């Protein structure tokens, strides 16, 4: 059952996945404007790091080397490698495919957490609720590949495998944050994730140098999407997500990722005029009921 004091953390997680659901579109727009996956990540996290510095002054390092290495692992798994694989997947596969595969992260997270953490083991009610939410995510996702009765799904093994890698990396990130949660403020962890994410992406530019010129970066559609990705989707949402992970647990928080396909459907309806079908509504109902059932454990 959701406790009254936890509502703000549930709202934080819901707001975060709503924003993250729209980032697939923003990234796709930036790729269409000739930015590479590594360039998008570098600009996004650099902007987020600069914005968070005034709010995360003081402590520079973790209490010990072990925790500092865990923070570096978080920056690698939830930062550079995650976004590099996700952004590369968007080069080879439709955003709908990538979104659906990345949204399997809660399944992997729940399985691993239940194996290693007694406190994160799911009850039968939570398992049933998560299964319903997963089924709703799949059903809702079908709307993304079946438009107006015309089947338009394009299989892309390379893109799909990169998207699956991103889901696995997010599972690792969840495990790392679970280990760090409670010992450090969420804003400190987030700042370190941004820092190590930036450090670990730099070797990529030794093989493919940064090539985005001022003409591209000065386009309103480019800097507008970069601002959205850097300030809102990264700086703000990572702080909210890490705080929710600490308070609600990795499994309960990660389950909110199932909402991503719904956000894609709504965004497509508002931005490009696609209609919401009965399958989308049924998927939304399953997701909401599944999440409610899981939270009543």
PDB file of C-alpha atoms in Angstrom:
ATOM      1  CA  UNK A   1       0.000   0.000   0.000  1.00  0.00           C
ATOM      2  CA  UNK A   2       1.335   3.464  -0.840  1.00  0.00           C
ATOM      3  CA  UNK A   3       2.100   5.418   2.317  1.00  0.00           C
ATOM      4  CA  UNK A   4       1.037   9.053   2.412  1.00  0.00           C
ATOM      5  CA  UNK A   5       4.649  10.208   2.933  1.00  0.00           C
ATOM      6  CA  UNK A   6       5.720   8.330  -0.207  1.00  0.00           C
ATOM      7  CA  UNK A   7       3.346  10.019  -2.621  1.00  0.00           C
ATOM      8  CA  UNK A   8       5.804  12.734  -3.599  1.00  0.00           C
ATOM      9  CA  UNK A   9       8.388  10.093  -4.525  1.00  0.00           C
ATOM     10  CA  UNK A  10       5.845   8.258  -6.683  1.00  0.00           C
ATOM     11  CA  UNK A  11       5.003  11.563  -8.360  1.00  0.00           C
ATOM     12  CA  UNK A  12       8.721  12.229  -8.868  1.00  0.00           C
ATOM     13  CA  UNK A  13       9.183   8.829 -10.543  1.00  0.00           C
ATOM     14  CA  UNK A  14       6.082   9.336 -12.695  1.00  0.00           C
ATOM     15  CA  UNK A  15       7.192  12.808 -13.784  1.00  0.00           C
ATOM     16  CA  UNK A  16      10.658  11.475 -14.596  1.00  0.00           C
ATOM     17  CA  UNK A  17       9.512   8.624 -16.833  1.00  0.00           C
ATOM     18  CA  UNK A  18       7.061  10.983 -18.530  1.00  0.00           C
ATOM     19  CA  UNK A  19       9.958  13.249 -19.472  1.00  0.00           C
ATOM     20  CA  UNK A  20      12.202  10.326 -20.382  1.00  0.00           C
ATOM     21  CA  UNK A  21       9.487   8.928 -22.627  1.00  0.00           C
ATOM     22  CA  UNK A  22       9.739  12.076 -24.724  1.00  0.00           C
ATOM     23  CA  UNK A  23      13.533  11.996 -24.963  1.00  0.00           C
ATOM     24  CA  UNK A  24      13.447   9.332 -27.674  1.00  0.00           C
ATOM     25  CA  UNK A  25      11.804  11.867 -29.979  1.00  0.00           C
ATOM     26  CA  UNK A  26      14.267  14.619 -29.014  1.00  0.00           C
ATOM     27  CA  UNK A  27      17.256  12.368 -29.631  1.00  0.00           C
ATOM     28  CA  UNK A  28      15.857  11.261 -32.978  1.00  0.00           C
ATOM     29  CA  UNK A  29      15.490  14.929 -33.982  1.00  0.00           C
ATOM     30  CA  UNK A  30      19.106  15.654 -33.018  1.00  0.00           C
ATOM     31  CA  UNK A  31      20.361  12.643 -34.967  1.00  0.00           C
ATOM     32  CA  UNK A  32      18.391  13.899 -37.982  1.00  0.00           C
ATOM     33  CA  UNK A  33      20.299  17.191 -37.592  1.00  0.00           C
ATOM     34  CA  UNK A  34      23.644  15.383 -37.999  1.00  0.00           C
ATOM     35  CA  UNK A  35      24.679  15.057 -34.356  1.00  0.00           C
ATOM     36  CA  UNK A  36      26.267  11.717 -33.431  1.00  0.00           C
ATOM     37  CA  UNK A  37      25.165   9.662 -30.391  1.00  0.00           C
ATOM     38  CA  UNK A  38      28.380  10.526 -28.522  1.00  0.00           C
ATOM     39  CA  UNK A  39      28.026  14.238 -29.295  1.00  0.00           C
ATOM     40  CA  UNK A  40      24.434  14.263 -28.075  1.00  0.00           C
ATOM     41  CA  UNK A  41      25.447  12.601 -24.816  1.00  0.00           C
ATOM     42  CA  UNK A  42      28.466  14.866 -24.255  1.00  0.00           C
ATOM     43  CA  UNK A  43      26.468  18.063 -24.788  1.00  0.00           C
ATOM     44  CA  UNK A  44      23.556  16.763 -22.732  1.00  0.00           C
ATOM     45  CA  UNK A  45      25.607  15.723 -19.693  1.00  0.00           C
ATOM     46  CA  UNK A  46      27.957  18.723 -19.887  1.00  0.00           C
ATOM     47  CA  UNK A  47      24.951  21.011 -19.701  1.00  0.00           C
ATOM     48  CA  UNK A  48      23.467  18.976 -16.841  1.00  0.00           C
ATOM     49  CA  UNK A  49      26.768  19.016 -14.922  1.00  0.00           C
ATOM     50  CA  UNK A  50      27.148  22.797 -15.201  1.00  0.00           C
ATOM     51  CA  UNK A  51      23.544  23.307 -14.077  1.00  0.00           C
ATOM     52  CA  UNK A  52      23.813  21.029 -11.042  1.00  0.00           C
ATOM     53  CA  UNK A  53      27.101  22.438  -9.701  1.00  0.00           C
ATOM     54  CA  UNK A  54      25.531  25.435  -7.879  1.00  0.00           C
ATOM     55  CA  UNK A  55      23.211  23.050  -6.019  1.00  0.00           C
ATOM     56  CA  UNK A  56      25.789  20.357  -5.229  1.00  0.00           C
ATOM     57  CA  UNK A  57      28.669  22.281  -3.704  1.00  0.00           C
ATOM     58  CA  UNK A  58      30.689  21.049  -0.766  1.00  0.00           C
ATOM     59  CA  UNK A  59      31.618  17.401  -0.730  1.00  0.00           C
ATOM     60  CA  UNK A  60      33.827  16.408  -3.663  1.00  0.00           C
ATOM     61  CA  UNK A  61      34.574  12.737  -3.033  1.00  0.00           C
ATOM     62  CA  UNK A  62      32.901   9.704  -1.508  1.00  0.00           C
ATOM     63  CA  UNK A  63      33.802   8.490   1.971  1.00  0.00           C
ATOM     64  CA  UNK A  64      36.070   5.725   0.662  1.00  0.00           C
ATOM     65  CA  UNK A  65      37.615   4.356  -2.525  1.00  0.00           C
ATOM     66  CA  UNK A  66      35.035   1.568  -2.798  1.00  0.00           C
ATOM     67  CA  UNK A  67      32.140   4.040  -2.902  1.00  0.00           C
ATOM     68  CA  UNK A  68      34.004   6.273  -5.350  1.00  0.00           C
ATOM     69  CA  UNK A  69      34.448   3.298  -7.670  1.00  0.00           C
ATOM     70  CA  UNK A  70      30.742   2.527  -7.335  1.00  0.00           C
ATOM     71  CA  UNK A  71      29.966   6.108  -8.356  1.00  0.00           C
ATOM     72  CA  UNK A  72      32.247   5.692 -11.350  1.00  0.00           C
ATOM     73  CA  UNK A  73      30.365   2.487 -12.226  1.00  0.00           C
ATOM     74  CA  UNK A  74      27.090   4.410 -11.974  1.00  0.00           C
ATOM     75  CA  UNK A  75      28.398   7.081 -14.330  1.00  0.00           C
ATOM     76  CA  UNK A  76      29.471   4.386 -16.780  1.00  0.00           C
ATOM     77  CA  UNK A  77      26.363   2.169 -16.633  1.00  0.00           C
ATOM     78  CA  UNK A  78      23.700   4.855 -16.199  1.00  0.00           C
ATOM     79  CA  UNK A  79      25.548   7.532 -18.122  1.00  0.00           C
ATOM     80  CA  UNK A  80      28.008   7.131 -20.993  1.00  0.00           C
ATOM     81  CA  UNK A  81      27.461   3.474 -21.946  1.00  0.00           C
ATOM     82  CA  UNK A  82      23.704   3.568 -21.430  1.00  0.00           C
ATOM     83  CA  UNK A  83      23.105   6.640 -23.569  1.00  0.00           C
ATOM     84  CA  UNK A  84      25.710   5.656 -26.150  1.00  0.00           C
ATOM     85  CA  UNK A  85      23.991   2.305 -26.749  1.00  0.00           C
ATOM     86  CA  UNK A  86      20.497   3.845 -26.648  1.00  0.00           C
ATOM     87  CA  UNK A  87      21.407   6.687 -29.005  1.00  0.00           C
ATOM     88  CA  UNK A  88      23.209   4.312 -31.375  1.00  0.00           C
ATOM     89  CA  UNK A  89      20.140   2.062 -31.349  1.00  0.00           C
ATOM     90  CA  UNK A  90      18.078   5.038 -32.539  1.00  0.00           C
ATOM     91  CA  UNK A  91      20.388   5.313 -35.566  1.00  0.00           C
ATOM     92  CA  UNK A  92      19.511   1.786 -36.680  1.00  0.00           C
ATOM     93  CA  UNK A  93      15.990   1.139 -35.381  1.00  0.00           C
ATOM     94  CA  UNK A  94      12.702   3.058 -35.095  1.00  0.00           C
ATOM     95  CA  UNK A  95      12.215   4.940 -31.824  1.00  0.00           C
ATOM     96  CA  UNK A  96       9.215   2.727 -31.036  1.00  0.00           C
ATOM     97  CA  UNK A  97      11.315  -0.443 -31.146  1.00  0.00           C
ATOM     98  CA  UNK A  98      14.031   1.111 -28.995  1.00  0.00           C
ATOM     99  CA  UNK A  99      11.529   2.443 -26.456  1.00  0.00           C
ATOM    100  CA  UNK A 100       9.829  -0.933 -26.052  1.00  0.00           C
ATOM    101  CA  UNK A 101      13.067  -2.885 -25.613  1.00  0.00           C
ATOM    102  CA  UNK A 102      14.584  -0.376 -23.187  1.00  0.00           C
ATOM    103  CA  UNK A 103      11.343  -0.600 -21.196  1.00  0.00           C
ATOM    104  CA  UNK A 104      12.110  -4.241 -20.357  1.00  0.00           C
ATOM    105  CA  UNK A 105      14.599  -2.906 -17.772  1.00  0.00           C
ATOM    106  CA  UNK A 106      12.118  -3.360 -14.863  1.00  0.00           C
ATOM    107  CA  UNK A 107      11.903  -7.095 -15.608  1.00  0.00           C
ATOM    108  CA  UNK A 108      15.657  -7.613 -15.415  1.00  0.00           C
ATOM    109  CA  UNK A 109      15.959  -5.328 -12.389  1.00  0.00           C
ATOM    110  CA  UNK A 110      13.229  -7.165 -10.459  1.00  0.00           C
ATOM    111  CA  UNK A 111      14.763 -10.575 -11.183  1.00  0.00           C
ATOM    112  CA  UNK A 112      18.286  -9.578 -10.145  1.00  0.00           C
ATOM    113  CA  UNK A 113      17.127  -7.640  -7.087  1.00  0.00           C
ATOM    114  CA  UNK A 114      15.042 -10.575  -5.861  1.00  0.00           C
ATOM    115  CA  UNK A 115      18.092 -12.837  -6.134  1.00  0.00           C
ATOM    116  CA  UNK A 116      20.519 -10.600  -4.245  1.00  0.00           C
ATOM    117  CA  UNK A 117      18.412  -8.471  -1.884  1.00  0.00           C
ATOM    118  CA  UNK A 118      15.959 -10.013   0.549  1.00  0.00           C
ATOM    119  CA  UNK A 119      14.250  -6.664   1.122  1.00  0.00           C
ATOM    120  CA  UNK A 120      13.616  -6.258  -2.624  1.00  0.00           C
ATOM    121  CA  UNK A 121      11.963  -9.642  -3.113  1.00  0.00           C
ATOM    122  CA  UNK A 122       8.576  -9.299  -4.715  1.00  0.00           C
ATOM    123  CA  UNK A 123       5.411 -10.703  -3.214  1.00  0.00           C
ATOM    124  CA  UNK A 124       2.973 -12.668  -5.349  1.00  0.00           C
ATOM    125  CA  UNK A 125       0.760  -9.614  -5.605  1.00  0.00           C
ATOM    126  CA  UNK A 126       3.677  -7.484  -6.781  1.00  0.00           C
ATOM    127  CA  UNK A 127       4.706 -10.129  -9.312  1.00  0.00           C
ATOM    128  CA  UNK A 128       1.140 -10.281 -10.655  1.00  0.00           C
ATOM    129  CA  UNK A 129       0.911  -6.478 -10.794  1.00  0.00           C
ATOM    130  CA  UNK A 130       4.254  -6.130 -12.552  1.00  0.00           C
ATOM    131  CA  UNK A 131       3.254  -8.836 -15.042  1.00  0.00           C
ATOM    132  CA  UNK A 132       0.035  -6.955 -15.818  1.00  0.00           C
ATOM    133  CA  UNK A 133       1.953  -3.707 -16.235  1.00  0.00           C
ATOM    134  CA  UNK A 134       4.417  -5.465 -18.552  1.00  0.00           C
ATOM    135  CA  UNK A 135       1.545  -6.904 -20.592  1.00  0.00           C
ATOM    136  CA  UNK A 136       0.011  -3.437 -20.823  1.00  0.00           C
ATOM    137  CA  UNK A 137       3.336  -1.987 -21.969  1.00  0.00           C
ATOM    138  CA  UNK A 138       3.548  -4.599 -24.741  1.00  0.00           C
ATOM    139  CA  UNK A 139      -0.069  -4.028 -25.783  1.00  0.00           C
ATOM    140  CA  UNK A 140       0.380  -0.267 -25.788  1.00  0.00           C
ATOM    141  CA  UNK A 141       3.590  -0.677 -27.721  1.00  0.00           C
ATOM    142  CA  UNK A 142       1.772  -2.574 -30.439  1.00  0.00           C
ATOM    143  CA  UNK A 143       0.091   0.715 -31.272  1.00  0.00           C
ATOM    144  CA  UNK A 144       3.484   2.152 -32.108  1.00  0.00           C
ATOM    145  CA  UNK A 145       4.110  -0.455 -34.792  1.00  0.00           C
ATOM    146  CA  UNK A 146       0.569  -0.919 -36.105  1.00  0.00           C
ATOM    147  CA  UNK A 147      -0.642   2.459 -37.345  1.00  0.00           C
ATOM    148  CA  UNK A 148      -4.045   2.862 -38.949  1.00  0.00           C
ATOM    149  CA  UNK A 149      -4.170  -0.870 -39.619  1.00  0.00           C
ATOM    150  CA  UNK A 150      -0.892  -0.940 -41.585  1.00  0.00           C
ATOM    151  CA  UNK A 151       1.898  -3.076 -40.169  1.00  0.00           C
ATOM    152  CA  UNK A 152       5.064  -0.981 -40.240  1.00  0.00           C
ATOM    153  CA  UNK A 153       7.386  -2.769 -37.798  1.00  0.00           C
ATOM    154  CA  UNK A 154      10.920  -2.946 -39.159  1.00  0.00           C
ATOM    155  CA  UNK A 155      13.236  -5.489 -37.587  1.00  0.00           C
ATOM    156  CA  UNK A 156      16.754  -4.212 -36.941  1.00  0.00           C
ATOM    157  CA  UNK A 157      18.950  -6.792 -35.173  1.00  0.00           C
ATOM    158  CA  UNK A 158      21.776  -4.317 -34.615  1.00  0.00           C
ATOM    159  CA  UNK A 159      19.503  -1.602 -33.248  1.00  0.00           C
ATOM    160  CA  UNK A 160      17.449  -4.033 -31.151  1.00  0.00           C
ATOM    161  CA  UNK A 161      20.568  -5.582 -29.590  1.00  0.00           C
ATOM    162  CA  UNK A 162      21.907  -2.134 -28.744  1.00  0.00           C
ATOM    163  CA  UNK A 163      18.553  -1.269 -27.129  1.00  0.00           C
ATOM    164  CA  UNK A 164      18.643  -4.513 -25.115  1.00  0.00           C
ATOM    165  CA  UNK A 165      22.175  -3.637 -23.999  1.00  0.00           C
ATOM    166  CA  UNK A 166      20.863  -0.270 -22.800  1.00  0.00           C
ATOM    167  CA  UNK A 167      18.159  -2.035 -20.754  1.00  0.00           C
ATOM    168  CA  UNK A 168      20.785  -4.286 -19.151  1.00  0.00           C
ATOM    169  CA  UNK A 169      22.996  -1.293 -18.384  1.00  0.00           C
ATOM    170  CA  UNK A 170      20.097   0.447 -16.651  1.00  0.00           C
ATOM    171  CA  UNK A 171      19.644  -2.686 -14.535  1.00  0.00           C
ATOM    172  CA  UNK A 172      23.311  -2.433 -13.496  1.00  0.00           C
ATOM    173  CA  UNK A 173      22.818   1.254 -12.705  1.00  0.00           C
ATOM    174  CA  UNK A 174      19.858   0.359 -10.469  1.00  0.00           C
ATOM    175  CA  UNK A 175      21.989  -2.179  -8.596  1.00  0.00           C
ATOM    176  CA  UNK A 176      24.767   0.359  -8.055  1.00  0.00           C
ATOM    177  CA  UNK A 177      22.405   3.084  -6.824  1.00  0.00           C
ATOM    178  CA  UNK A 178      20.860   0.513  -4.481  1.00  0.00           C
ATOM    179  CA  UNK A 179      24.299  -0.023  -2.940  1.00  0.00           C
ATOM    180  CA  UNK A 180      24.916   3.719  -2.566  1.00  0.00           C
ATOM    181  CA  UNK A 181      21.439   4.815  -1.476  1.00  0.00           C
ATOM    182  CA  UNK A 182      21.123   6.125   2.064  1.00  0.00           C
ATOM    183  CA  UNK A 183      24.803   6.957   2.466  1.00  0.00           C
ATOM    184  CA  UNK A 184      24.911  10.009   0.217  1.00  0.00           C
ATOM    185  CA  UNK A 185      22.398  12.695  -0.828  1.00  0.00           C
ATOM    186  CA  UNK A 186      20.704  12.138  -4.174  1.00  0.00           C
ATOM    187  CA  UNK A 187      22.108  15.392  -5.564  1.00  0.00           C
ATOM    188  CA  UNK A 188      25.687  14.344  -4.696  1.00  0.00           C
ATOM    189  CA  UNK A 189      25.222  10.960  -6.396  1.00  0.00           C
ATOM    190  CA  UNK A 190      23.708  12.658  -9.434  1.00  0.00           C
ATOM    191  CA  UNK A 191      26.588  15.114  -9.755  1.00  0.00           C
ATOM    192  CA  UNK A 192      29.094  12.252  -9.611  1.00  0.00           C
ATOM    193  CA  UNK A 193      27.127  10.279 -12.213  1.00  0.00           C
ATOM    194  CA  UNK A 194      27.304  13.275 -14.558  1.00  0.00           C
ATOM    195  CA  UNK A 195      31.036  13.702 -13.900  1.00  0.00           C
ATOM    196  CA  UNK A 196      31.987  10.082 -14.494  1.00  0.00           C
ATOM    197  CA  UNK A 197      29.628   9.874 -17.438  1.00  0.00           C
ATOM    198  CA  UNK A 198      31.500  12.746 -19.082  1.00  0.00           C
ATOM    199  CA  UNK A 199      34.921  11.308 -18.246  1.00  0.00           C
ATOM    200  CA  UNK A 200      34.113   7.868 -19.627  1.00  0.00           C
ATOM    201  CA  UNK A 201      32.646   9.173 -22.923  1.00  0.00           C
ATOM    202  CA  UNK A 202      35.823  11.088 -23.844  1.00  0.00           C
ATOM    203  CA  UNK A 203      37.743   8.050 -25.249  1.00  0.00           C
ATOM    204  CA  UNK A 204      35.042   7.686 -27.917  1.00  0.00           C
ATOM    205  CA  UNK A 205      36.155  10.987 -29.472  1.00  0.00           C
ATOM    206  CA  UNK A 206      39.652   9.583 -30.045  1.00  0.00           C
ATOM    207  CA  UNK A 207      38.071   7.367 -32.698  1.00  0.00           C
ATOM    208  CA  UNK A 208      35.405   9.782 -33.957  1.00  0.00           C
ATOM    209  CA  UNK A 209      36.306  13.413 -33.161  1.00  0.00           C
ATOM    210  CA  UNK A 210      33.650  15.925 -32.132  1.00  0.00           C
ATOM    211  CA  UNK A 211      32.360  17.395 -35.373  1.00  0.00           C
ATOM    212  CA  UNK A 212      29.209  19.394 -34.564  1.00  0.00           C
ATOM    213  CA  UNK A 213      29.766  22.948 -35.860  1.00  0.00           C
ATOM    214  CA  UNK A 214      28.213  26.217 -34.751  1.00  0.00           C
ATOM    215  CA  UNK A 215      25.809  26.307 -37.684  1.00  0.00           C
ATOM    216  CA  UNK A 216      24.195  23.081 -36.489  1.00  0.00           C
ATOM    217  CA  UNK A 217      24.254  23.948 -32.775  1.00  0.00           C
ATOM    218  CA  UNK A 218      22.702  27.382 -33.398  1.00  0.00           C
ATOM    219  CA  UNK A 219      19.563  25.909 -34.951  1.00  0.00           C
ATOM    220  CA  UNK A 220      16.585  26.471 -32.604  1.00  0.00           C
ATOM    221  CA  UNK A 221      15.435  22.867 -33.004  1.00  0.00           C
ATOM    222  CA  UNK A 222      18.897  21.666 -31.951  1.00  0.00           C
ATOM    223  CA  UNK A 223      19.610  23.867 -28.945  1.00  0.00           C
ATOM    224  CA  UNK A 224      15.991  23.621 -27.843  1.00  0.00           C
ATOM    225  CA  UNK A 225      16.142  19.830 -27.721  1.00  0.00           C
ATOM    226  CA  UNK A 226      19.578  19.928 -26.094  1.00  0.00           C
ATOM    227  CA  UNK A 227      18.251  22.218 -23.356  1.00  0.00           C
ATOM    228  CA  UNK A 228      15.361  19.827 -22.773  1.00  0.00           C
ATOM    229  CA  UNK A 229      17.683  16.806 -22.619  1.00  0.00           C
ATOM    230  CA  UNK A 230      20.341  18.490 -20.493  1.00  0.00           C
ATOM    231  CA  UNK A 231      18.403  20.583 -17.982  1.00  0.00           C
ATOM    232  CA  UNK A 232      15.079  18.775 -17.628  1.00  0.00           C
ATOM    233  CA  UNK A 233      15.658  15.161 -18.642  1.00  0.00           C
ATOM    234  CA  UNK A 234      19.140  14.913 -17.095  1.00  0.00           C
ATOM    235  CA  UNK A 235      19.801  17.440 -14.324  1.00  0.00           C
ATOM    236  CA  UNK A 236      16.309  17.540 -12.833  1.00  0.00           C
ATOM    237  CA  UNK A 237      15.097  14.025 -13.581  1.00  0.00           C
ATOM    238  CA  UNK A 238      18.227  12.207 -12.397  1.00  0.00           C
ATOM    239  CA  UNK A 239      17.972  13.927  -9.003  1.00  0.00           C
ATOM    240  CA  UNK A 240      14.290  12.993  -8.727  1.00  0.00           C
ATOM    241  CA  UNK A 241      14.887   9.429  -9.894  1.00  0.00           C
ATOM    242  CA  UNK A 242      17.789   8.781  -7.493  1.00  0.00           C
ATOM    243  CA  UNK A 243      15.746  10.169  -4.597  1.00  0.00           C
ATOM    244  CA  UNK A 244      12.814   7.918  -5.536  1.00  0.00           C
ATOM    245  CA  UNK A 245      15.125   4.908  -5.830  1.00  0.00           C
ATOM    246  CA  UNK A 246      16.397   5.529  -2.300  1.00  0.00           C
ATOM    247  CA  UNK A 247      12.946   5.917  -0.771  1.00  0.00           C
ATOM    248  CA  UNK A 248      10.845   3.425  -2.773  1.00  0.00           C
ATOM    249  CA  UNK A 249      13.435   0.812  -3.684  1.00  0.00           C
ATOM    250  CA  UNK A 250      14.866  -0.092  -7.053  1.00  0.00           C
ATOM    251  CA  UNK A 251      12.110  -2.500  -8.121  1.00  0.00           C
ATOM    252  CA  UNK A 252       9.141  -0.247  -7.293  1.00  0.00           C
ATOM    253  CA  UNK A 253      10.772   2.786  -8.882  1.00  0.00           C
ATOM    254  CA  UNK A 254      11.967   1.015 -12.016  1.00  0.00           C
ATOM    255  CA  UNK A 255       8.451  -0.344 -12.626  1.00  0.00           C
ATOM    256  CA  UNK A 256       7.441   3.177 -13.619  1.00  0.00           C
ATOM    257  CA  UNK A 257       9.489   2.761 -16.810  1.00  0.00           C
ATOM    258  CA  UNK A 258       6.523   0.766 -18.125  1.00  0.00           C
ATOM    259  CA  UNK A 259       4.812   4.128 -18.693  1.00  0.00           C
ATOM    260  CA  UNK A 260       7.288   5.133 -21.423  1.00  0.00           C
ATOM    261  CA  UNK A 261       5.343   3.673 -24.387  1.00  0.00           C
ATOM    262  CA  UNK A 262       2.214   5.504 -23.227  1.00  0.00           C
ATOM    263  CA  UNK A 263       4.124   8.765 -23.272  1.00  0.00           C
ATOM    264  CA  UNK A 264       5.256   7.985 -26.806  1.00  0.00           C
ATOM    265  CA  UNK A 265       1.655   7.376 -27.877  1.00  0.00           C
ATOM    266  CA  UNK A 266       0.430  10.638 -26.334  1.00  0.00           C
ATOM    267  CA  UNK A 267       3.367  12.607 -27.748  1.00  0.00           C
ATOM    268  CA  UNK A 268       2.717  11.160 -31.198  1.00  0.00           C
ATOM    269  CA  UNK A 269      -0.959  12.103 -30.919  1.00  0.00           C
ATOM    270  CA  UNK A 270      -0.249  15.684 -29.834  1.00  0.00           C
ATOM    271  CA  UNK A 271       2.720  16.344 -32.099  1.00  0.00           C
ATOM    272  CA  UNK A 272       2.035  14.493 -35.334  1.00  0.00           C
ATOM    273  CA  UNK A 273      -1.697  13.813 -35.189  1.00  0.00           C
ATOM    274  CA  UNK A 274      -1.721  10.034 -34.691  1.00  0.00           C
ATOM    275  CA  UNK A 275      -4.958   8.787 -33.161  1.00  0.00           C
ATOM    276  CA  UNK A 276      -5.178   6.886 -29.874  1.00  0.00           C
ATOM    277  CA  UNK A 277      -6.660   3.461 -30.582  1.00  0.00           C
ATOM    278  CA  UNK A 278      -8.559   1.005 -28.389  1.00  0.00           C
ATOM    279  CA  UNK A 279      -5.374  -1.054 -28.054  1.00  0.00           C
ATOM    280  CA  UNK A 280      -3.579   1.982 -26.604  1.00  0.00           C
ATOM    281  CA  UNK A 281      -6.368   2.591 -24.118  1.00  0.00           C
ATOM    282  CA  UNK A 282      -6.405  -1.100 -23.131  1.00  0.00           C
ATOM    283  CA  UNK A 283      -2.645  -1.038 -22.659  1.00  0.00           C
ATOM    284  CA  UNK A 284      -2.905   2.086 -20.519  1.00  0.00           C
ATOM    285  CA  UNK A 285      -5.588   0.468 -18.369  1.00  0.00           C
ATOM    286  CA  UNK A 286      -3.449  -2.651 -17.852  1.00  0.00           C
ATOM    287  CA  UNK A 287      -0.420  -0.603 -16.887  1.00  0.00           C
ATOM    288  CA  UNK A 288      -2.346   1.524 -14.394  1.00  0.00           C
ATOM    289  CA  UNK A 289      -4.121  -1.488 -12.875  1.00  0.00           C
ATOM    290  CA  UNK A 290      -0.883  -3.466 -12.704  1.00  0.00           C
ATOM    291  CA  UNK A 291       0.957  -0.648 -10.961  1.00  0.00           C
ATOM    292  CA  UNK A 292      -1.937  -0.164  -8.506  1.00  0.00           C
ATOM    293  CA  UNK A 293      -2.065  -3.894  -7.760  1.00  0.00           C
ATOM    294  CA  UNK A 294       1.685  -4.092  -7.191  1.00  0.00           C
ATOM    295  CA  UNK A 295       1.593  -1.111  -4.823  1.00  0.00           C
ATOM    296  CA  UNK A 296      -1.139  -2.692  -2.664  1.00  0.00           C
ATOM    297  CA  UNK A 297       1.279  -5.407  -1.494  1.00  0.00           C
TER     298      UNK A 297
END
